[in-house]
Each structure stands twice: as structure tokens, then as C-alpha cells.
Amino acid sequence: MRTDAASADGGGRGIAWAAGVTAGLTVAGAVLGLGRDQAIAHLFGASVDSDAFLIAWTVPEMAATLLIEDAMALVLVPAFSHAIARRAAASGSYDPVRNLVAATFPRLFALLALGAGLLALGAPVVVGVLAPGFSDPGLAVDCTRLTAATVLTFGIAGYFSAVLRAHRCYTPPAGVYVAYNVGIIGCTLTLHSLWGVRAAAAGVALGGLLMVLVQLPFVVRKAGRPRLLRATRRRSRPPLGLALLAPVVLFAVSRQSQVLAERFLAASLPPGAISHLNYAQKVAQLPMVLSLMIVTVTFPVVARALADGEHDRARRRVERDLALAGLVVLLGAALVVGYAPQIIEVLFQRGAFDAEDTRATATVMRVYAAGLLGHCLVGALGRPFFAGDRPIWYPAAAMAAGLAVTVAAGAVAVGPWGVYGIAAANALGISVTAVLLLGGLGRRVVAIRVPAVLRSLARLALAAAAAAAAGLLAAPLLPNPLLSLAAGGVLAPAVFLAAALAVRAPEARQLLSLARRKATRPPRSPRPPRPPRQPRPPRQRMNRHVR
């Protein structure tokens, strides 16, 4: 697989190729995710049924953050990176990678299975805590029991993803959400007439299983066959105890708890409020997800650099990642602000999802856009904190502070402004966390140049404001939403690039020079054909009777 070899050295071309493959599959998964949301919106609209499903959806959302995207990767990618580095020096039959798998996977499997079972049994309590004022708790309980299976399947999928990413194998982990959303869409469309919205919850359970299956053959190839998961020699056992896990888990839980706070505050609002928040957040955060692809690919590179004591190399990599991620997310935020009504109308306005739902969701999405840079920076800055071999509590404390701001501001704003106040509180809280992480990273882990990073992001933010203003003015000129959105896909990047060049953002100049180099690069000469293989002479069999 090319992503393995190409990125093995952490070089620019290998990282670009791995990031491109990862981004392509992530976009495919996101498109299927939009198809999933479109199917649910078309069949159930913004109603009690969709709200019940979204309350149960809190389980896989939290599980994905803890077990796939953040906590599992932040703990296991550095651990497996160190084990791979020790593998070359290992002697005899001892394999540090297989020893790490044998020491961690069976216990993890048992804990995840126990957690899934307890969550299914305690579903009524979970629904009562998440949405105390919900009008149909029985339906939400049924959906929650079905989605509880993702605690087990997401945990295994996240473990497999960490193993493969540490081996610089990025394609199977990037494809898990493609398999996941295929399972949800297929189950929802096939069974909704029999089970109603419970069919979507069953699709979540099926999609989690598909996440595991698409990665299993590659994990067997890299880390050994399942029979090797039995206990082996405990020499050099990795330090994956509570002291290392606790700060990572608390950071991830606090980050995902922003969604829990939103749904708790919105449960008492009129029906459909949770759905408006969900659809707006899912679409608005697509630029953030794409911006973090480069960080996902380079996380093992940063971990290896810190392990080797190459702090300057790690600093350059982190600063470059922050600039590239900021460019992508701010361009996406400009498009979201300028064309939010057109985006929602094209994606969701059909069936039970009407024009009033489009208006409310688009307004919420524009408010969410104010916090997109903060979400991107939190995702990008959290990884370097956990790339070393020592537990660091600062990210969890910063995330807890941001969550406290979200809850306090949301409690004040939900009364006068409803869902718009909740979205604004989310943007404020995550921005506070991003500022705290940016200031703390340079003092504790990687000595990044914070003023230089802030200047770069400020220039890009000015360019994004110009592009958003252009979109707000141009979007109403074309009454057809699809044509207006297509025109915005050209106008917003053009204005963003022009404004970034005007304010002398170095990332825009680098992007332009890269495009020019590719345009003027001469075509590669074709390789000469290989000479045909010569047939091997027949092997002479020795007559056993001749001594």
C-alpha cells in the first residue's frame, strides 16, 4: 500500500500523499454522512422521532470521540510508535508490537463489552440524564439500547486504527466512516417502514461492526494473527496504566461534553430544537474535519520526533500543521457563513424537512461558524500534548475551563435566544479552550512561536471575513440554491486567496507557488519497457539410486 511506504520517513511528499488519501476517504465518509442525515431528515423531519434518535446518537458520538478520534489514538499511537522503533532491535522470537497487543487488547475488549452491557441496561437512566424534559422517553430508550453496541465496536475499531496509523498505514482507518455510514443508510432505508426511527439506531450498531471488519485484515498483517493475542512474555510491558489514560480520557470527555450540554439545554425547547442543532453542527464542522486530516497523518511524526529528542523538528511540524489547518477551516467557515441557507436547502429541504427548518438550521449554522477555528485548534493542539511519554493534565484542565464557559453562557443565553444562544455558547467555550492550549503548548511540550502563529491566523481570518462578506452579498443574486452554491464554490476561494495575498499571508503565497510549480513541471518521461524474463532452466532431479 502506497500510504505505508510513502509516509514512512515523514517527508513532505509522503505526508502530502497520505493526507490526500485520508482526506479523500474522509470526504467520502462525510458525503455518506450527509446522505445519512438526509435520509433521516426526509423520513422523520425535525420531530419527536428524530429528536429521540439524536438523544441516542449521543452514545456513538461520545464513543467516537473517546475510542476512535481522540483518546484511543492519543494513548496508543505513541505507544505503538515506540514499540515499532524497538522491534528492529528485538532479538529472537520476542516482538514488542505483538507483546503490546497481547498486554492491552484482551483487557480492553473485556472492559468495552462490560461497558456496552451496562449502558444497555441503564438506558432509561441515561435518557433521563441527557434529556430530562423529553416527551417520549420510551422511544429514546429503545434507540439508546441499540446504539450501546458502539461502545464495543468503536473501541475495537479505534484500537485497530491506532495500530495501523502507528505503522503509517492510513487508508483502512480513513475508510471506517464510509463503512459506518453505509451500514446506517442501508438499515434505515430497508427497515424504517417496520421499525420507524429504531431502524436508524440499528444501523448505527451495524455500522460499528463494519468499522471493525474493514480494518481486521490489515491489523492481522501488521500485528499478527488473532492467536498471537494470547498472553506472551511480559518483558518491557508498556506503561498504559491509569496515570497515562486519565488525562487523555478527561480531555476527550470534556471536549465531547459540549454536545451533551447543548442537548441538555435544548431538551426543554420546542420539538425539533435538538435536530436543528445537530444538522447545523454536522454541516458546519465539515471544514474542521477536513482541516484536521494533515494533523492526523503527522501525529506519529511528531510523536517520533519528541521520542528522538528532535524538538526543533517537532516545533516546525506543529507550526506548519496549525497554519495549514487554519487555512482550510477558515476558508470553509467563510463558505458556511456566506451560503448557509443554500447549503441546508440543497442538502435537507425535502420530505418532512420544510422551509422553516431550513431557516432555523441555517441561522444556527452561521453562529456555529464563529467557533470553527477554535474547534480546529483544539483538535490540532491536543495531539502534541500527548505525543510524549509522560501524562500531562493541562489539556484536560483547559478543556474543562472551556466546558464551564459553554455551560454557563448557554444557561444564560438559552432563555432569550433559544438554540442560537446555545450555539453561541459553544463557539465561546471552545475558543477559550483553544486560547489556553495555544498558550500552554509552548511552555510545556513544544516551544512553538505563539506570536508568529497568531499573526498567521489573524491574516487568514481577515481573508475569511472578506470571502464571507462576498458570499453574503452574492448568494441572494441567484434564486436557484444549487446554482448559487456552485457559484459560491468558485467565488469564496477566489476572494479568500486574493485577500490572503493582499494581507501577505505566507500560506497563500506558498499555495500559489506550489500551484505554479505543478503547472510548469515538465511531464515525466515514460519508463522504458522491462526486458522479457528469461525462462529458467529445468531443475535436474537427482537419481536416488546413484550414490
Coordinates of C-alpha atoms in Angstrom, one line a residue:
M1 CA 0.0 0.0 0.0
R2 CA 1.5 3.3 -1.0
T3 CA 0.4 5.2 2.0
D4 CA 2.7 2.9 4.1
A5 CA 5.9 3.4 2.2
A6 CA 5.3 6.9 1.1
S7 CA 4.9 8.3 4.6
A8 CA 7.4 6.2 6.3
D9 CA 10.0 8.9 6.6
G10 CA 7.6 11.7 7.5
G11 CA 8.8 13.6 4.4
G12 CA 6.7 16.3 2.7
R13 CA 5.7 14.2 -0.3
G14 CA 4.8 11.1 1.8
I15 CA 2.8 13.2 4.2
A16 CA 1.0 15.0 1.4
W17 CA 0.1 11.7 -0.3
A18 CA -1.1 10.1 3.0
A19 CA -3.0 13.3 3.9
G20 CA -4.6 13.3 0.4
V21 CA -5.7 9.7 0.6
T22 CA -7.0 10.2 4.2
A23 CA -8.8 13.4 3.1
G24 CA -10.4 11.7 0.1
L25 CA -11.8 8.9 2.2
T26 CA -12.9 11.3 4.9
V27 CA -14.7 13.4 2.3
A28 CA -16.4 10.2 1.1
G29 CA -17.4 9.3 4.6
A30 CA -18.7 12.9 5.2
V31 CA -20.7 12.8 2.0
L32 CA -22.2 9.5 3.1
G33 CA -22.8 11.0 6.5
L34 CA -24.8 13.8 4.8
G35 CA -26.7 11.2 2.9
R36 CA -27.4 9.5 6.2
D37 CA -28.7 12.8 7.7
Q38 CA -30.7 13.5 4.5
A39 CA -32.4 10.1 4.8
I40 CA -33.3 10.6 8.4
A41 CA -34.4 14.2 7.7
H42 CA -36.5 13.0 4.8
L43 CA -38.2 10.2 6.7
F44 CA -38.6 11.8 10.1
G45 CA -38.1 15.6 9.6
A46 CA -37.4 17.6 12.7
S47 CA -39.8 15.8 15.0
V48 CA -40.0 13.8 18.2
D49 CA -38.8 10.7 16.4
S50 CA -35.6 12.4 15.1
D51 CA -35.0 14.0 18.5
A52 CA -35.3 10.6 20.1
F53 CA -32.7 9.2 17.7
L54 CA -30.4 12.1 18.3
I55 CA -30.6 11.6 22.1
A56 CA -29.5 8.0 21.5
W57 CA -26.9 9.3 18.9
T58 CA -25.1 10.9 21.9
V59 CA -23.7 7.4 22.7
P60 CA -21.9 6.8 19.4
E61 CA -20.8 10.5 19.3
M62 CA -19.2 10.2 22.7
A63 CA -17.8 6.7 21.8
A64 CA -16.3 8.0 18.5
T65 CA -14.5 10.9 20.3
L66 CA -13.2 8.7 23.1
L67 CA -12.4 5.5 21.2
I68 CA -11.6 6.5 17.6
E69 CA -10.8 10.1 17.2
D70 CA -9.1 11.3 20.4
A71 CA -8.4 9.2 23.5
M72 CA -7.6 5.9 21.9
A73 CA -5.3 7.5 19.3
L74 CA -3.6 9.9 21.7
V75 CA -2.7 7.0 24.0
L76 CA -1.9 4.1 21.6
V77 CA -0.3 5.8 18.6
P78 CA 2.8 6.9 20.7
A79 CA 2.8 3.5 22.4
F80 CA 2.8 1.6 19.2
S81 CA 5.3 4.0 17.6
H82 CA 7.8 3.3 20.4
A83 CA 7.1 -0.5 20.1
I84 CA 7.8 -0.3 16.3
A85 CA 11.0 1.5 17.0
R86 CA 12.1 -1.2 19.4
R87 CA 11.1 -4.0 17.0
A88 CA 14.2 -3.6 14.9
A89 CA 16.4 -4.1 17.9
A90 CA 14.5 -7.0 19.3
S91 CA 16.1 -10.4 19.2
G92 CA 14.8 -13.9 18.9
S93 CA 11.0 -14.5 18.9
Y94 CA 10.2 -11.5 21.1
D95 CA 8.2 -8.9 19.2
P96 CA 7.4 -5.6 21.1
V97 CA 4.4 -4.9 18.9
R98 CA 2.8 -8.3 19.4
N99 CA 3.7 -8.1 23.1
L100 CA 1.9 -4.7 23.3
V101 CA -1.2 -6.1 21.6
A102 CA -1.2 -9.2 23.9
A103 CA -0.9 -7.0 27.0
T104 CA -3.6 -4.5 26.1
F105 CA -6.2 -5.9 23.7
P106 CA -7.8 -8.7 25.8
R107 CA -8.3 -6.4 28.8
L108 CA -9.7 -3.6 26.6
F109 CA -12.1 -6.0 24.9
A110 CA -13.4 -7.1 28.3
L111 CA -13.9 -3.6 29.6
L112 CA -15.6 -2.4 26.4
A113 CA -18.0 -5.4 26.5
L114 CA -18.8 -4.7 30.1
G115 CA -19.4 -1.0 29.4
A116 CA -21.7 -1.8 26.4
G117 CA -23.8 -4.2 28.5
L118 CA -24.1 -1.7 31.4
L119 CA -25.1 1.1 29.1
A120 CA -27.9 -1.0 27.5
L121 CA -29.2 -2.0 30.9
G122 CA -29.1 1.6 32.2
A123 CA -30.6 3.2 29.1
P124 CA -33.6 4.7 31.0
V125 CA -31.3 6.4 33.4
V126 CA -29.1 7.7 30.6
V127 CA -32.0 9.2 28.7
G128 CA -33.3 10.8 31.9
V129 CA -30.0 12.5 32.5
L130 CA -29.4 13.6 28.9
A131 CA -32.9 14.9 28.2
P132 CA -35.0 15.2 31.4
G133 CA -37.8 17.0 29.7
F134 CA -38.2 14.8 26.6
S135 CA -41.8 14.0 25.6
D136 CA -41.2 10.3 24.5
P137 CA -38.5 8.8 26.7
G138 CA -39.5 5.2 25.8
L139 CA -38.5 5.6 22.1
A140 CA -35.3 7.3 23.1
V141 CA -34.5 4.3 25.5
D142 CA -35.1 1.8 22.7
C143 CA -32.7 3.7 20.4
T144 CA -30.1 4.1 23.1
R145 CA -30.1 0.3 23.8
L146 CA -29.4 -0.3 20.1
T147 CA -26.6 2.2 19.9
A148 CA -25.0 1.0 23.1
A149 CA -23.2 -1.7 21.0
T150 CA -20.9 1.0 19.6
V151 CA -19.1 1.2 22.9
L152 CA -17.6 -2.2 22.0
T153 CA -17.3 -1.9 18.2
F154 CA -16.0 1.6 18.2
G155 CA -13.4 0.7 20.9
I156 CA -12.1 -2.2 18.7
A157 CA -12.2 0.0 15.6
G158 CA -10.2 2.7 17.4
Y159 CA -7.7 0.2 18.7
F160 CA -7.2 -1.1 15.1
S161 CA -6.9 2.4 13.8
A162 CA -4.2 3.3 16.3
V163 CA -2.2 0.2 15.4
L164 CA -2.4 0.9 11.6
R165 CA -1.6 4.6 11.9
A166 CA 1.5 3.9 14.0
H167 CA 2.6 1.6 11.2
R168 CA 2.0 4.5 8.8
C169 CA -1.0 2.7 7.2
Y170 CA -3.7 5.3 6.8
T171 CA -6.2 4.0 4.2
P172 CA -8.2 1.5 6.3
P173 CA -8.6 3.8 9.3
A174 CA -9.7 6.6 7.0
G175 CA -12.3 4.4 5.4
V176 CA -14.1 3.4 8.6
Y177 CA -16.7 6.1 8.4
V178 CA -17.5 5.1 4.8
A179 CA -18.4 1.6 6.1
Y180 CA -20.2 3.1 9.1
N181 CA -22.5 5.3 7.1
V182 CA -23.2 2.6 4.6
G183 CA -24.5 0.4 7.4
I184 CA -26.7 3.2 8.8
I185 CA -28.2 4.2 5.4
G186 CA -28.8 0.7 4.3
C187 CA -30.5 -0.3 7.5
T188 CA -32.6 2.9 7.7
L189 CA -33.9 2.7 4.2
T190 CA -34.6 -1.1 4.4
L191 CA -36.3 -1.3 7.8
H192 CA -37.8 2.2 8.5
S193 CA -41.3 1.0 7.5
L194 CA -41.2 -1.8 10.1
W195 CA -39.2 -0.2 12.9
G196 CA -39.5 3.5 12.4
V197 CA -36.6 5.5 13.7
R198 CA -35.4 2.4 15.6
A199 CA -34.1 1.2 12.2
A200 CA -31.6 4.1 12.2
A201 CA -30.4 3.1 15.6
A202 CA -30.0 -0.5 14.5
G203 CA -28.0 0.9 11.5
V204 CA -25.6 2.5 14.0
A205 CA -24.9 -0.8 15.6
L206 CA -24.4 -2.5 12.2
G207 CA -22.1 0.3 11.0
G208 CA -19.9 -0.1 14.1
L209 CA -19.4 -3.7 13.2
L210 CA -18.5 -2.8 9.7
M211 CA -15.8 -0.4 11.0
V212 CA -14.1 -3.4 12.7
L213 CA -14.3 -5.7 9.7
V214 CA -12.8 -3.3 7.1
Q215 CA -9.6 -3.0 9.3
L216 CA -9.2 -6.5 10.6
P217 CA -7.2 -8.0 7.6
F218 CA -4.7 -5.1 7.7
V219 CA -4.3 -5.4 11.5
V220 CA -3.6 -9.1 11.2
R221 CA -0.9 -8.4 8.6
K222 CA 0.8 -5.7 10.8
A223 CA 0.4 -7.0 14.3
G224 CA -0.1 -10.7 13.9
R225 CA -2.9 -13.3 13.7
P226 CA -5.5 -13.5 16.4
R227 CA -3.8 -16.5 18.0
L228 CA -1.0 -14.2 18.9
L229 CA -3.3 -12.1 21.1
R230 CA -2.8 -14.6 23.9
A231 CA -0.6 -13.5 26.8
T232 CA 3.1 -13.6 25.9
R233 CA 6.2 -12.7 27.8
R234 CA 5.7 -9.6 29.9
R235 CA 9.2 -8.2 29.2
S236 CA 9.1 -4.4 28.5
R237 CA 5.5 -4.1 29.3
P238 CA 4.2 -0.7 28.1
P239 CA 3.1 1.8 30.7
L240 CA -0.6 2.1 29.7
G241 CA -1.9 2.5 33.2
L242 CA -4.4 4.8 34.8
A243 CA -1.8 7.6 35.2
L244 CA -1.4 7.8 31.4
L245 CA -5.1 7.2 30.5
A246 CA -6.8 9.6 32.9
P247 CA -5.7 12.9 31.5
V248 CA -6.4 11.8 27.9
V249 CA -9.8 10.4 28.7
L250 CA -10.8 13.5 30.7
F251 CA -9.7 15.8 27.8
A252 CA -11.7 13.8 25.3
V253 CA -14.8 13.5 27.6
S254 CA -14.7 17.3 28.3
R255 CA -14.5 18.0 24.6
Q256 CA -17.4 15.8 23.7
S257 CA -19.4 17.0 26.7
Q258 CA -20.1 20.3 24.8
V259 CA -22.6 18.3 22.7
L260 CA -24.1 16.8 25.9
A261 CA -24.5 20.3 27.4
E262 CA -26.2 21.5 24.2
R263 CA -28.7 18.7 24.1
F264 CA -29.4 19.1 27.8
L265 CA -30.2 22.8 27.4
A266 CA -32.2 22.2 24.2
A267 CA -34.3 19.3 25.6
S268 CA -36.9 21.7 27.2
L269 CA -37.2 23.8 24.0
P270 CA -39.9 23.1 21.4
P271 CA -39.7 19.8 19.3
G272 CA -37.1 20.0 16.6
A273 CA -34.6 22.1 18.5
I274 CA -32.2 19.3 19.0
S275 CA -32.5 18.4 15.4
H276 CA -31.7 21.9 14.2
L277 CA -28.6 22.0 16.4
N278 CA -27.5 18.6 15.2
Y279 CA -27.9 19.3 11.4
A280 CA -26.2 22.7 11.7
Q281 CA -23.3 21.3 13.7
K282 CA -22.7 18.4 11.4
V283 CA -22.5 20.5 8.3
A284 CA -20.7 23.4 9.9
Q285 CA -18.0 21.1 11.2
L286 CA -17.1 19.6 7.9
P287 CA -14.3 22.2 7.2
M288 CA -12.9 21.4 10.7
V289 CA -12.9 17.7 10.0
L290 CA -11.0 18.2 6.7
S291 CA -8.6 20.7 8.3
L292 CA -7.5 18.0 10.8
M293 CA -6.5 15.4 8.2
I294 CA -3.0 16.7 8.0
V295 CA -2.7 16.6 11.8
T296 CA -4.0 13.1 11.9
V297 CA -1.3 12.0 9.5
T298 CA 1.5 13.9 11.1
F299 CA 0.8 12.9 14.7
P300 CA 3.0 9.8 14.6
V301 CA 5.8 12.0 13.0
V302 CA 5.5 14.5 16.0
A303 CA 5.5 11.6 18.5
R304 CA 8.6 10.0 16.9
A305 CA 10.4 13.4 16.8
L306 CA 9.8 14.0 20.5
A307 CA 10.8 10.4 21.4
D308 CA 14.1 11.0 19.5
G309 CA 14.7 14.4 21.2
E310 CA 14.3 16.4 18.0
H311 CA 12.3 19.2 19.5
D312 CA 13.0 21.7 16.7
R313 CA 11.7 19.3 14.1
A314 CA 8.6 18.8 16.2
R315 CA 8.1 22.6 16.5
R316 CA 8.4 23.2 12.8
R317 CA 5.9 20.4 12.1
V318 CA 3.4 21.7 14.6
E319 CA 3.6 25.3 13.4
R320 CA 3.2 24.1 9.8
D321 CA 0.2 22.0 10.8
L322 CA -1.5 24.9 12.6
A323 CA -1.1 27.1 9.6
L324 CA -2.4 24.6 7.1
A325 CA -5.3 23.6 9.3
G326 CA -6.2 27.2 9.9
L327 CA -6.2 27.9 6.2
V328 CA -8.6 25.1 5.4
V329 CA -11.0 25.7 8.3
L330 CA -11.3 29.5 7.8
L331 CA -12.0 29.1 4.1
G332 CA -14.7 26.6 5.0
A333 CA -16.1 28.9 7.6
A334 CA -16.4 31.7 5.0
L335 CA -18.4 29.4 2.7
V336 CA -20.6 28.4 5.6
V337 CA -21.4 32.0 6.6
G338 CA -22.0 33.2 3.1
Y339 CA -24.1 30.3 1.8
A340 CA -25.7 28.6 4.9
P341 CA -29.3 28.8 3.6
Q342 CA -28.4 27.4 0.2
I343 CA -26.3 24.6 1.8
I344 CA -29.2 23.5 4.1
E345 CA -31.8 23.8 1.4
V346 CA -29.8 21.7 -1.1
L347 CA -29.0 19.0 1.5
F348 CA -32.1 18.7 3.6
Q349 CA -35.2 20.6 2.4
R350 CA -37.4 17.8 1.2
G351 CA -40.0 15.5 2.7
A352 CA -40.7 16.4 6.3
F353 CA -37.9 18.9 6.5
D354 CA -39.6 22.2 5.4
A355 CA -38.5 25.8 4.7
E356 CA -38.9 26.8 8.3
D357 CA -36.5 24.1 9.4
T358 CA -34.0 25.3 6.7
R359 CA -34.2 28.9 8.0
A360 CA -33.6 27.9 11.7
T361 CA -30.9 25.4 10.9
A362 CA -29.0 27.8 8.6
T363 CA -29.0 30.6 11.2
V364 CA -27.7 28.2 13.9
M365 CA -25.0 27.0 11.4
R366 CA -23.8 30.6 10.9
V367 CA -23.5 31.0 14.7
Y368 CA -21.5 27.8 14.9
A369 CA -19.1 29.0 12.3
A370 CA -17.7 31.5 14.8
G371 CA -16.2 28.7 16.7
L372 CA -14.8 26.6 13.8
L373 CA -11.3 27.9 14.2
G374 CA -11.5 27.2 17.9
H375 CA -12.6 23.6 17.3
C376 CA -9.8 23.1 14.7
L377 CA -7.1 24.5 17.0
V378 CA -8.3 22.3 19.9
G379 CA -8.1 19.2 17.7
A380 CA -4.7 20.2 16.4
L381 CA -3.1 21.4 19.7
G382 CA -4.3 18.5 21.8
R383 CA -2.2 15.9 19.9
P384 CA 1.3 17.4 20.7
F385 CA 0.5 17.5 24.4
F386 CA 0.0 13.7 24.4
A387 CA 2.8 12.8 21.9
G388 CA 5.4 12.3 24.7
D389 CA 5.7 9.5 27.2
R390 CA 4.6 11.5 30.3
P391 CA 1.0 12.2 31.3
I392 CA 0.0 15.9 31.0
W393 CA -3.1 17.3 32.8
Y394 CA -3.0 20.7 31.3
P395 CA -5.2 19.9 28.2
A396 CA -7.9 18.4 30.4
A397 CA -7.9 21.4 32.6
A398 CA -8.1 23.8 29.6
M399 CA -10.9 21.8 28.2
A400 CA -12.8 21.7 31.5
A401 CA -12.5 25.5 31.7
G402 CA -13.9 25.9 28.2
L403 CA -16.7 23.5 29.0
A404 CA -17.6 25.6 32.1
V405 CA -17.8 28.7 29.9
T406 CA -20.1 26.8 27.5
V407 CA -22.4 25.6 30.2
A408 CA -22.6 29.0 32.0
A409 CA -23.1 31.0 28.8
G410 CA -25.6 28.5 27.4
A411 CA -27.7 28.6 30.6
V412 CA -27.8 32.4 30.4
A413 CA -28.5 32.6 26.6
V414 CA -30.9 29.7 26.1
G415 CA -33.8 31.7 27.6
P416 CA -33.8 34.8 25.4
W417 CA -32.2 33.3 22.3
G418 CA -33.0 29.6 22.3
V419 CA -30.9 27.4 20.0
Y420 CA -29.0 30.4 18.7
G421 CA -27.8 31.2 22.3
I422 CA -26.7 27.6 22.7
A423 CA -24.7 27.6 19.5
A424 CA -23.0 30.9 20.5
A425 CA -22.1 29.5 23.9
N426 CA -20.5 26.5 22.2
A427 CA -18.4 28.9 20.0
L428 CA -17.3 30.9 23.0
G429 CA -16.4 27.9 25.2
I430 CA -14.3 26.2 22.5
S431 CA -12.5 29.4 21.6
V432 CA -11.5 29.9 25.3
T433 CA -10.1 26.3 25.3
A434 CA -8.1 27.0 22.1
V435 CA -6.5 30.1 23.5
L436 CA -5.5 28.2 26.7
L437 CA -4.0 25.3 24.7
L438 CA -2.1 27.6 22.4
G439 CA -0.5 29.5 25.3
G440 CA 0.3 26.3 27.2
L441 CA 1.8 24.2 24.4
G442 CA 4.9 26.4 24.1
R443 CA 5.7 26.4 27.8
R444 CA 5.2 22.6 28.4
V445 CA 5.8 20.5 25.3
V446 CA 6.9 22.1 22.0
A447 CA 8.3 25.6 22.0
I448 CA 6.1 26.9 19.2
R449 CA 6.3 30.6 18.4
V450 CA 2.9 31.7 19.6
P451 CA 3.1 35.3 18.3
A452 CA 4.0 34.1 14.8
V453 CA 1.2 31.6 14.8
L454 CA -1.3 34.2 15.9
R455 CA -0.2 36.6 13.2
S456 CA -0.6 33.9 10.6
L457 CA -4.1 33.0 11.8
A458 CA -5.1 36.7 12.0
R459 CA -4.2 37.3 8.4
L460 CA -6.1 34.2 7.3
A461 CA -9.1 35.3 9.5
L462 CA -9.2 38.7 7.6
A463 CA -9.2 36.8 4.3
A464 CA -12.1 34.6 5.5
A465 CA -14.1 37.7 6.6
A466 CA -13.7 39.2 3.1
A467 CA -14.8 35.9 1.5
A468 CA -17.8 35.6 3.8
A469 CA -18.9 39.2 3.1
A470 CA -18.7 38.5 -0.7
G471 CA -20.8 35.4 -0.2
L472 CA -23.4 37.2 1.8
L473 CA -23.7 39.8 -1.0
A474 CA -23.7 37.4 -3.9
A475 CA -25.7 34.4 -2.6
P476 CA -29.2 36.0 -3.0
L477 CA -28.5 37.1 -6.6
L478 CA -29.2 33.6 -7.9
P479 CA -32.6 32.3 -6.8
N480 CA -31.7 28.6 -7.5
P481 CA -29.9 27.4 -4.4
L482 CA -27.8 24.8 -6.2
L483 CA -26.6 27.3 -8.8
S484 CA -25.9 29.9 -6.1
L485 CA -23.9 27.3 -4.1
A486 CA -22.0 26.2 -7.2
A487 CA -21.1 29.9 -7.9
G488 CA -20.1 30.3 -4.2
G489 CA -17.7 27.4 -4.5
V490 CA -15.7 29.4 -7.0
L491 CA -16.3 32.9 -5.6
A492 CA -15.4 32.2 -1.9
P493 CA -12.0 30.6 -2.6
A494 CA -11.1 33.3 -5.2
V495 CA -11.9 36.1 -2.8
F496 CA -10.2 34.3 0.1
L497 CA -7.0 33.8 -1.9
A498 CA -6.9 37.4 -3.2
A499 CA -7.5 38.8 0.3
A500 CA -4.9 36.5 1.8
L501 CA -2.3 37.7 -0.8
A502 CA -3.3 41.3 -0.1
V503 CA -2.6 40.9 3.7
R504 CA 0.6 38.9 2.9
A505 CA -0.4 35.6 4.4
P506 CA 2.6 33.4 3.8
E507 CA 0.4 30.3 3.5
A508 CA -1.4 31.8 0.5
R509 CA 1.9 32.6 -1.2
Q510 CA 3.1 29.1 -0.6
L511 CA -0.1 27.6 -2.0
L512 CA 0.1 29.8 -5.1
S513 CA 3.8 29.0 -5.7
L514 CA 3.1 25.3 -5.3
A515 CA 0.3 25.5 -7.9
R516 CA 2.6 27.3 -10.3
R517 CA 5.4 24.7 -9.9
K518 CA 2.9 21.9 -10.6
A519 CA 1.6 23.8 -13.7
T520 CA 5.1 24.4 -15.1
R521 CA 6.6 21.0 -14.2
P522 CA 7.5 19.1 -17.4
P523 CA 5.8 15.8 -17.9
R524 CA 7.6 12.7 -16.7
S525 CA 9.2 10.6 -19.4
P526 CA 7.7 7.2 -19.8
R527 CA 9.7 4.4 -18.2
P528 CA 11.4 2.1 -20.7
P529 CA 9.8 -1.3 -21.0
R530 CA 11.2 -4.1 -18.9
P531 CA 13.0 -6.8 -20.9
P532 CA 11.1 -10.1 -21.0
R533 CA 12.1 -12.6 -18.4
Q534 CA 14.3 -15.4 -19.5
P535 CA 12.8 -18.9 -18.8
R536 CA 14.6 -20.7 -16.0
P537 CA 16.4 -23.9 -17.0
P538 CA 14.7 -27.1 -15.8
R539 CA 15.9 -28.4 -12.5
Q540 CA 17.8 -31.6 -12.6
R541 CA 16.4 -34.3 -10.4
M542 CA 19.0 -36.4 -8.7
N543 CA 18.6 -40.1 -9.0
R544 CA 18.3 -41.6 -5.5
H545 CA 19.8 -44.9 -6.7
V546 CA 23.0 -43.2 -7.9
R547 CA 25.4 -42.8 -4.9

